[in-house]
Amino acid sequence: MDCNKNRISVTLVSGWHGSGKTTLLAQLAKAQEEDKGQRVEMIRMREGDDMLDELRRDIERVVSSGLCKSLVVECGGLHQPMRVADMLRMTDLNDRVALDTCVTVVDATTMMQNIEDARLISVDEDEEEEEGEKEIASEWFLQQIEFANVIVLNKIDKVSSEDAASQLVTLLRSLNPSAKIVQTVQSAVCVEDVVATGMFDYEKTENAAGWAQCMNRSGKVGLFPIGEATDSTASGHGSCAFMYSADKPFHPKRLFEFMTKYFVLRQEEDVEYEAAHGSVPAEVTLSLQEAEKNIKRAIDVVSRGAHKNSKTIHSLNESMKSLQDALVDMSQTTASSSSVPGDFEAFKDAYGTIVRSKGVFWIATRPNLCVEWSQSGSALQCCCSGPWSASPPHGQGGSQGRPRQEIAFIGMEMNAKALEAELNRCLISADDDDGESTEAMHDPFAAWPSLDSEDDDQNNDEEYMPLGKVVQITDGASEAQHILDSIEPGTTAIIYWHAEWHAQGDAILTELRSIIDKVSTLVIHVKIGDHPPNWSFAMEKVMEKPEANRPGAKPVLKQGHSCWPCFTVHTAPSLQPIETISGGRAMNTLRKLISGLPEYTEQQRISKRREHQDHPSEPESSETATSVWSDVSSAFPYLQNGAVELRELLKNFAKEKKSLYILWEEGGIPLKILKALESITIIRPDTNNLFIATVGASPGNEALAKALGVKKGPSLLVFSNMKVDKKYDGPDKVRDALAQEFRTLPAEATPAFPIKKTTSHPSPSIYDPPQGKQNRSGTTKLTPNGNLVHYFPKMPCLKCGNPWWTSDDWDALCIRCGWNCQTDGYDDDSKPLPKYKEIWATYCASIKAGVTPAWKNKKSAPSTTKRI
């Protein structure tokens, strides 16, 4: 807590509408009047689409006054405390305030009603917006309880009995075992229970939920106590958790029937549709039924009338048929709709008061897809979270390396044996429908995007990112890198660092949109203050904390740069800026830069796309690949027998405390990966933990590849402690991963086999510039020792003239002499200092001519520099 000593403590108070939050603040204000030494300031969050900005300004105002020791912030009923916690943690407020306690107020009289509320509610900050974000009410309610250090169970005097109150406390304890529970009447609490408690720890609070603690108990299955253990917990009474686990897939029809029997099942697709359109109103159905009756009457009248008209009768019959079809379709939709309520009371009668369950599951008809299970009261939501891989969903414990059922159930008075038996009945069995194939199984779940279509969409988005546009980001460096990866390598890109405290910011943005239209560049718009990831990104690249300690002081540009506005210029795909433009004349400089770039039209983009489709990149030389493959193939062992063999390998390498690397291939390994493997054999001939696995080598391999989510093409899986630790897909990622994983191996190792020469010409120096299209800033390559190095022709080493560096960061070292450009030589705009300009011009001219200057001093790099 020492780090919080000089910061103002903040208490967040959240809770559903009418729970007693405002009364709680009034009680604290009253206590402050009686004890003047408390000095607690109250802030109530405003409604609106800029509520976090407003709150930040309110906090800055209070902090600047210097008149309080603690802040209490009341969040609105639909405001999640986690969002406010992120804002306090990720912005410059973190230097002046410290989140101390998260308090959630719960109305004891409506708690069970709120837990079982399966309605979709709008949780947009802007309440007037019709098409906003929708959430299940009970999910939102439980998240407030789970992200809390103190739970105030208010209006306890209005609960029917002591036993009923005790059950509410037990449920709260199961939902959040770590929280302190305070029972109150009219929100009367001791100040010490909610202010300056020192209880908040972000990581612990984020994982305080009962289901999260259950998921994180590795190897724990079955029924066990959670929260305060009692003698009755072992039999299922009291607050308890049940961990369900299975290695077989669910039968889709039986699982769907189980879900819809007891819950309001909401699938991702249903939530999105209802959020946009709403459910079909009952009056529409009644109108259709009434129309059907009227048409029947009309047919009867016309048929019996003196003036029979066959055309009229035919027309009415057709109308009748259309209406009947519409009613049938509607009834079928309603029957399978996720919004049809199940009988949650029957579920509680059969299995106990289970108010929360979370986890992952898989179904037989979609074996490669991981599905998230999230129950909140009577609502059960499931959505596809992507392929089974090494990366679990946010908040899920354990590894997602293999398909499985893993669901944590939280509640009290559980009949775990009955629940386990019912879920086991939903699993695939050996005699399902006389050996029914998975393709023939009825699958009533909503359609999820296939992995191939997701990949295709992603690839299209990445390959054809339009130029001449301003693209706003909210996710900081990762989103900026994604955009730079999505445009043609070598393209000039500009990042506009938009500081909201700079008065001309919006005007600059408007001008940028006009001057880059139809130009071969794009502008990445980073609005610094709106999103925590953007703030962190700006602090890393261009900003630093102000030297002045005065309240409300804003960050400044890093040393060497002038004042706002600020732009950085990049060469895709590198996120390392090649130039920083800032100050009063920044826009003039930027206009000149943009005016020198070529035009770019939509027709060019379409032509480029057609060229790519009609003339895909030529395959690598089969002769060269075969030559290298013949050598590499005998240097590494093969995985032949699928999961059985893998299990033994994992046990052996776990004993040796070594990682196991499995390189999956199907139809051959690309040359770039073969060369990376070749480098490994040169660096370390005794490598024994890298195996090659061919998908179609055996049925065991095919089944294992399917279980691990291995797609076509090369994939590298890294296993540690019997689990998938990392997974890389695609030639480039696999090549780079091999270089990264093995590049620290000793450089003096000899080849494991003789390297075949594919050309009689002498190889160029590893320090020479690359040829052809690769001769551009930001190009990377592997050295013979397997290290990934970076090429910057306009920023050569000013000691030896070499343009290759160990990384693209400012602390990179020259791979030839070990010189550090950050220490001396270049300013913050990547320009050479005056005393180096002459030698810099000489070096650049030589590199432009295709030759790296010779270095007369042949001494090795300093001992602190890693040998390349």
Short mmCIF file of C-alpha atoms in Angstrom, two decimals, residues 394-712:
data_model
loop_
_atom_site.label_atom_id
_atom_site.label_comp_id
_atom_site.label_asym_id
_atom_site.label_seq_id
_atom_site.Cartn_x
_atom_site.Cartn_y
_atom_site.Cartn_z
CA HIS A 394 -11.02 -13.48 -21.00
CA GLY A 395 -11.54 -14.52 -17.42
CA GLN A 396 -11.60 -18.26 -18.14
CA GLY A 397 -9.04 -20.24 -16.20
CA GLY A 398 -6.97 -23.11 -17.53
CA SER A 399 -5.87 -23.86 -21.06
CA GLN A 400 -8.05 -24.13 -24.14
CA GLY A 401 -5.67 -26.47 -25.89
CA ARG A 402 -8.06 -29.39 -26.32
CA PRO A 403 -11.82 -29.67 -26.85
CA ARG A 404 -13.63 -30.53 -23.63
CA GLN A 405 -16.56 -29.73 -21.36
CA GLU A 406 -15.55 -27.52 -18.42
CA ILE A 407 -18.35 -25.67 -16.62
CA ALA A 408 -18.42 -24.25 -13.10
CA PHE A 409 -21.84 -24.14 -11.36
CA ILE A 410 -22.30 -21.78 -8.39
CA GLY A 411 -25.14 -21.71 -5.85
CA MET A 412 -26.44 -23.49 -2.80
CA GLU A 413 -28.27 -26.69 -1.84
CA MET A 414 -27.07 -28.38 -5.02
CA ASN A 415 -28.01 -31.84 -6.19
CA ALA A 416 -24.72 -32.22 -8.03
CA LYS A 417 -25.14 -35.95 -8.73
CA ALA A 418 -28.43 -35.39 -10.53
CA LEU A 419 -27.03 -32.48 -12.53
CA GLU A 420 -23.95 -34.46 -13.53
CA ALA A 421 -26.11 -37.39 -14.60
CA GLU A 422 -28.32 -35.12 -16.73
CA LEU A 423 -25.32 -33.47 -18.42
CA ASN A 424 -23.72 -36.87 -19.02
CA ARG A 425 -26.95 -37.96 -20.71
CA CYS A 426 -26.45 -35.08 -23.14
CA LEU A 427 -23.01 -36.39 -24.16
CA ILE A 428 -22.40 -38.45 -27.27
CA SER A 429 -22.76 -42.18 -26.60
CA ALA A 430 -21.53 -45.18 -28.56
CA ASP A 431 -25.00 -46.27 -29.63
CA ASP A 432 -26.40 -42.86 -30.62
CA ASP A 433 -29.11 -43.54 -33.22
CA ASP A 434 -27.44 -46.77 -34.30
CA GLY A 435 -24.12 -45.19 -35.10
CA GLU A 436 -25.48 -41.94 -36.49
CA SER A 437 -22.73 -39.81 -38.06
CA THR A 438 -22.13 -36.29 -36.79
CA GLU A 439 -23.11 -34.92 -40.21
CA ALA A 440 -26.54 -36.55 -39.90
CA MET A 441 -27.23 -35.30 -36.37
CA HIS A 442 -29.92 -32.68 -35.93
CA ASP A 443 -28.21 -29.46 -34.78
CA PRO A 444 -30.75 -26.82 -33.64
CA PHE A 445 -28.17 -24.28 -32.48
CA ALA A 446 -27.82 -20.98 -34.34
CA ALA A 447 -25.43 -20.85 -37.28
CA TRP A 448 -21.95 -19.73 -36.32
CA PRO A 449 -19.37 -18.39 -38.79
CA SER A 450 -17.11 -21.14 -40.10
CA LEU A 451 -13.42 -20.86 -39.41
CA ASP A 452 -12.71 -20.66 -43.13
CA SER A 453 -15.15 -17.79 -43.68
CA GLU A 454 -13.73 -15.91 -40.70
CA ASP A 455 -10.25 -16.34 -42.10
CA ASP A 456 -11.36 -15.26 -45.56
CA ASP A 457 -13.04 -12.14 -44.22
CA GLN A 458 -10.01 -11.29 -42.12
CA ASN A 459 -7.63 -11.85 -45.03
CA ASN A 460 -9.75 -9.67 -47.33
CA ASP A 461 -9.88 -6.90 -44.76
CA GLU A 462 -6.15 -7.09 -44.21
CA GLU A 463 -5.18 -7.27 -47.87
CA TYR A 464 -7.38 -4.49 -49.17
CA MET A 465 -7.40 -1.81 -46.48
CA PRO A 466 -8.39 1.31 -48.50
CA LEU A 467 -5.90 4.17 -48.67
CA GLY A 468 -6.72 7.87 -48.75
CA LYS A 469 -8.74 7.56 -45.53
CA VAL A 470 -8.59 8.49 -41.84
CA VAL A 471 -9.03 5.40 -39.64
CA GLN A 472 -9.85 5.97 -35.97
CA ILE A 473 -8.64 3.37 -33.46
CA THR A 474 -9.61 2.64 -29.87
CA ASP A 475 -7.38 -0.31 -28.98
CA GLY A 476 -3.97 1.36 -29.06
CA ALA A 477 -0.80 -0.24 -30.39
CA SER A 478 -2.29 -3.63 -31.27
CA GLU A 479 -4.96 -2.09 -33.51
CA ALA A 480 -2.45 0.28 -35.12
CA GLN A 481 -0.14 -2.64 -35.90
CA HIS A 482 -3.07 -4.57 -37.36
CA ILE A 483 -3.78 -1.69 -39.75
CA LEU A 484 -0.14 -1.38 -40.78
CA ASP A 485 -0.05 -5.12 -41.43
CA SER A 486 -3.15 -4.73 -43.61
CA ILE A 487 -1.67 -2.37 -46.20
CA GLU A 488 0.97 -3.00 -48.83
CA PRO A 489 4.49 -3.15 -47.35
CA GLY A 490 6.43 0.05 -47.98
CA THR A 491 3.32 2.26 -47.91
CA THR A 492 3.72 5.53 -46.01
CA ALA A 493 1.29 5.81 -43.09
CA ILE A 494 0.75 8.71 -40.68
CA ILE A 495 -0.39 8.57 -37.06
CA TYR A 496 -2.18 11.67 -35.81
CA TRP A 497 -1.82 11.89 -32.02
CA HIS A 498 -4.98 13.82 -31.17
CA ALA A 499 -4.72 15.42 -27.72
CA GLU A 500 -8.14 16.68 -26.69
CA TRP A 501 -6.54 19.55 -24.73
CA HIS A 502 -5.08 20.92 -27.99
CA ALA A 503 -7.56 23.54 -29.18
CA GLN A 504 -7.05 22.95 -32.93
CA GLY A 505 -7.41 19.15 -32.77
CA ASP A 506 -10.79 18.82 -34.53
CA ALA A 507 -9.90 21.39 -37.19
CA ILE A 508 -6.70 19.47 -37.98
CA LEU A 509 -8.67 16.25 -38.34
CA THR A 510 -11.03 17.89 -40.84
CA GLU A 511 -8.11 19.16 -42.92
CA LEU A 512 -6.40 15.78 -42.85
CA ARG A 513 -9.46 14.13 -44.36
CA SER A 514 -9.41 16.57 -47.26
CA ILE A 515 -5.68 16.54 -48.08
CA ILE A 516 -5.20 12.73 -48.06
CA ASP A 517 -8.23 12.00 -50.24
CA LYS A 518 -7.04 9.91 -53.23
CA VAL A 519 -3.44 9.83 -51.93
CA SER A 520 -1.45 6.62 -51.36
CA THR A 521 -1.40 6.89 -47.61
CA LEU A 522 -3.73 6.61 -44.67
CA VAL A 523 -3.93 8.41 -41.34
CA ILE A 524 -4.38 6.46 -38.12
CA HIS A 525 -6.32 8.70 -35.77
CA VAL A 526 -5.35 8.10 -32.11
CA LYS A 527 -7.64 10.11 -29.84
CA ILE A 528 -5.47 9.97 -26.76
CA GLY A 529 -7.85 10.63 -23.90
CA ASP A 530 -10.87 8.60 -25.00
CA HIS A 531 -9.57 5.06 -24.50
CA PRO A 532 -6.99 3.68 -22.03
CA PRO A 533 -5.13 1.59 -24.69
CA ASN A 534 -4.70 4.76 -26.79
CA TRP A 535 -3.34 6.59 -23.76
CA SER A 536 -0.79 3.84 -23.08
CA PHE A 537 0.19 3.79 -26.76
CA ALA A 538 0.79 7.56 -26.75
CA MET A 539 2.81 7.40 -23.52
CA GLU A 540 5.01 4.75 -25.11
CA LYS A 541 5.62 6.54 -28.40
CA VAL A 542 5.32 10.32 -28.07
CA MET A 543 4.24 11.52 -24.61
CA GLU A 544 5.73 11.73 -21.15
CA LYS A 545 4.55 12.99 -17.78
CA PRO A 546 4.86 16.75 -17.22
CA GLU A 547 7.72 18.00 -15.09
CA ALA A 548 5.37 20.43 -13.34
CA ASN A 549 3.59 19.00 -10.32
CA ARG A 550 0.72 21.45 -10.47
CA PRO A 551 -2.77 19.88 -10.39
CA GLY A 552 -4.29 19.23 -13.81
CA ALA A 553 -0.98 19.41 -15.67
CA LYS A 554 -1.23 17.60 -19.01
CA PRO A 555 1.35 15.24 -20.51
CA VAL A 556 3.93 16.78 -22.82
CA LEU A 557 5.72 15.51 -25.88
CA LYS A 558 8.88 13.58 -25.23
CA GLN A 559 12.18 15.41 -24.95
CA GLY A 560 13.41 16.74 -28.29
CA HIS A 561 9.95 17.39 -29.71
CA SER A 562 8.20 20.73 -29.53
CA CYS A 563 4.52 21.35 -28.78
CA TRP A 564 1.28 19.94 -30.14
CA PRO A 565 0.04 18.93 -32.67
CA CYS A 566 2.06 15.78 -33.20
CA PHE A 567 2.30 13.30 -36.08
CA THR A 568 4.55 10.30 -36.66
CA VAL A 569 5.38 8.92 -40.09
CA HIS A 570 5.70 5.16 -40.59
CA THR A 571 6.62 2.77 -43.38
CA ALA A 572 4.26 -0.22 -43.27
CA PRO A 573 4.36 -2.63 -41.61
CA SER A 574 6.73 -1.09 -39.05
CA LEU A 575 5.24 0.65 -36.02
CA GLN A 576 8.58 2.32 -35.35
CA PRO A 577 8.32 5.93 -36.63
CA ILE A 578 10.79 7.09 -39.26
CA GLU A 579 9.97 10.73 -38.55
CA THR A 580 8.14 12.77 -35.91
CA ILE A 581 6.50 16.04 -36.92
CA SER A 582 5.31 18.43 -34.22
CA GLY A 583 4.94 22.07 -33.31
CA GLY A 584 3.36 25.14 -34.84
CA ARG A 585 4.56 24.39 -38.39
CA ALA A 586 3.72 20.69 -38.25
CA MET A 587 0.77 20.95 -40.66
CA ASN A 588 2.90 22.80 -43.24
CA THR A 589 5.52 20.05 -43.07
CA LEU A 590 2.83 17.37 -43.31
CA ARG A 591 1.20 19.01 -46.34
CA LYS A 592 4.54 18.95 -48.19
CA LEU A 593 5.07 15.30 -47.30
CA ILE A 594 1.59 14.28 -48.47
CA SER A 595 1.84 16.32 -51.67
CA GLY A 596 4.88 14.26 -52.66
CA LEU A 597 3.03 10.95 -52.39
CA PRO A 598 1.43 9.32 -55.46
CA GLU A 599 -2.31 9.43 -56.05
CA TYR A 600 -4.44 6.42 -55.24
CA THR A 601 -7.89 5.78 -56.68
CA GLU A 602 -10.55 3.19 -56.03
CA GLN A 603 -10.03 1.90 -59.57
CA GLN A 604 -6.38 1.20 -58.74
CA ARG A 605 -7.46 -0.72 -55.66
CA ILE A 606 -9.89 -2.82 -57.72
CA SER A 607 -7.22 -3.42 -60.37
CA LYS A 608 -4.72 -4.44 -57.71
CA ARG A 609 -7.24 -6.85 -56.22
CA ARG A 610 -8.00 -8.39 -59.63
CA GLU A 611 -4.28 -8.69 -60.34
CA HIS A 612 -3.84 -10.51 -57.05
CA GLN A 613 -6.70 -12.89 -57.85
CA ASP A 614 -5.68 -13.51 -61.48
CA HIS A 615 -1.94 -13.76 -60.84
CA PRO A 616 -1.29 -15.10 -57.36
CA SER A 617 2.27 -14.98 -56.12
CA GLU A 618 4.50 -17.59 -57.74
CA PRO A 619 5.31 -20.63 -55.62
CA GLU A 620 8.76 -20.95 -54.23
CA SER A 621 11.27 -22.91 -56.28
CA SER A 622 10.42 -26.58 -55.85
CA GLU A 623 13.97 -27.56 -56.72
CA THR A 624 15.43 -25.38 -53.99
CA ALA A 625 12.78 -26.46 -51.47
CA THR A 626 13.36 -30.12 -52.31
CA SER A 627 17.09 -29.63 -51.93
CA VAL A 628 16.75 -28.17 -48.46
CA TRP A 629 13.96 -30.61 -47.50
CA SER A 630 16.12 -33.61 -48.29
CA ASP A 631 18.61 -32.38 -45.69
CA VAL A 632 16.20 -31.11 -43.04
CA SER A 633 13.88 -34.13 -43.20
CA SER A 634 16.49 -36.42 -41.69
CA ALA A 635 17.54 -33.97 -38.96
CA PHE A 636 14.31 -33.94 -36.92
CA PRO A 637 12.21 -36.80 -35.51
CA TYR A 638 8.63 -37.36 -36.65
CA LEU A 639 5.39 -37.69 -34.69
CA GLN A 640 3.66 -40.70 -36.24
CA ASN A 641 1.06 -42.09 -33.82
CA GLY A 642 -1.04 -39.12 -32.77
CA ALA A 643 -2.18 -38.55 -29.19
CA VAL A 644 -0.67 -41.77 -27.82
CA GLU A 645 2.83 -40.80 -28.89
CA LEU A 646 2.33 -37.14 -27.96
CA ARG A 647 1.29 -38.08 -24.41
CA GLU A 648 4.53 -40.01 -23.89
CA LEU A 649 6.62 -37.18 -25.32
CA LEU A 650 4.93 -34.65 -23.04
CA LYS A 651 5.63 -36.79 -19.98
CA ASN A 652 9.29 -37.18 -20.91
CA PHE A 653 9.92 -33.51 -21.62
CA ALA A 654 7.94 -32.44 -18.52
CA LYS A 655 10.37 -34.49 -16.43
CA GLU A 656 13.29 -32.71 -18.15
CA LYS A 657 11.49 -29.36 -17.67
CA LYS A 658 11.78 -28.65 -21.39
CA SER A 659 9.26 -27.37 -23.88
CA LEU A 660 8.14 -29.59 -26.73
CA TYR A 661 7.77 -28.13 -30.25
CA ILE A 662 5.51 -29.83 -32.83
CA LEU A 663 5.65 -28.49 -36.38
CA TRP A 664 2.53 -29.62 -38.25
CA GLU A 665 2.58 -29.76 -42.04
CA GLU A 666 0.22 -30.94 -44.75
CA GLY A 667 1.37 -31.06 -48.34
CA GLY A 668 4.92 -29.85 -47.72
CA ILE A 669 6.76 -27.19 -45.73
CA PRO A 670 7.39 -23.76 -47.34
CA LEU A 671 10.98 -22.93 -48.16
CA LYS A 672 11.15 -20.06 -45.65
CA ILE A 673 10.38 -22.50 -42.81
CA LEU A 674 12.80 -25.09 -44.16
CA LYS A 675 15.55 -22.50 -44.04
CA ALA A 676 14.63 -21.65 -40.44
CA LEU A 677 14.87 -25.36 -39.58
CA GLU A 678 18.17 -25.51 -41.40
CA SER A 679 19.46 -22.65 -39.25
CA ILE A 680 18.47 -24.54 -36.09
CA THR A 681 20.50 -27.55 -37.14
CA ILE A 682 23.49 -25.28 -37.69
CA ILE A 683 23.09 -23.58 -34.33
CA ARG A 684 22.42 -26.68 -32.28
CA PRO A 685 22.76 -30.12 -33.83
CA ASP A 686 21.66 -31.89 -30.63
CA THR A 687 18.13 -30.42 -30.67
CA ASN A 688 15.79 -33.21 -29.56
CA ASN A 689 12.59 -31.38 -28.61
CA LEU A 690 11.45 -30.27 -32.08
CA PHE A 691 9.26 -32.80 -33.93
CA ILE A 692 7.64 -32.71 -37.35
CA ALA A 693 4.10 -34.08 -37.69
CA THR A 694 2.36 -34.73 -41.00
CA VAL A 695 -1.41 -34.45 -40.64
CA GLY A 696 -2.22 -37.36 -42.96
CA ALA A 697 0.58 -39.65 -41.78
CA SER A 698 -1.84 -41.78 -39.74
CA PRO A 699 -5.43 -41.76 -38.44
CA GLY A 700 -3.99 -40.89 -35.03
CA ASN A 701 -2.29 -37.80 -36.43
CA GLU A 702 -5.46 -36.73 -38.25
CA ALA A 703 -7.53 -37.02 -35.07
CA LEU A 704 -4.91 -35.19 -33.00
CA ALA A 705 -4.60 -32.36 -35.55
CA LYS A 706 -8.38 -31.96 -35.54
CA ALA A 707 -8.49 -31.86 -31.74
CA LEU A 708 -5.73 -29.25 -31.60
CA GLY A 709 -7.38 -27.05 -34.22
CA VAL A 710 -4.54 -27.44 -36.72
CA LYS A 711 -5.57 -25.97 -40.08
CA LYS A 712 -4.13 -26.57 -43.51
#
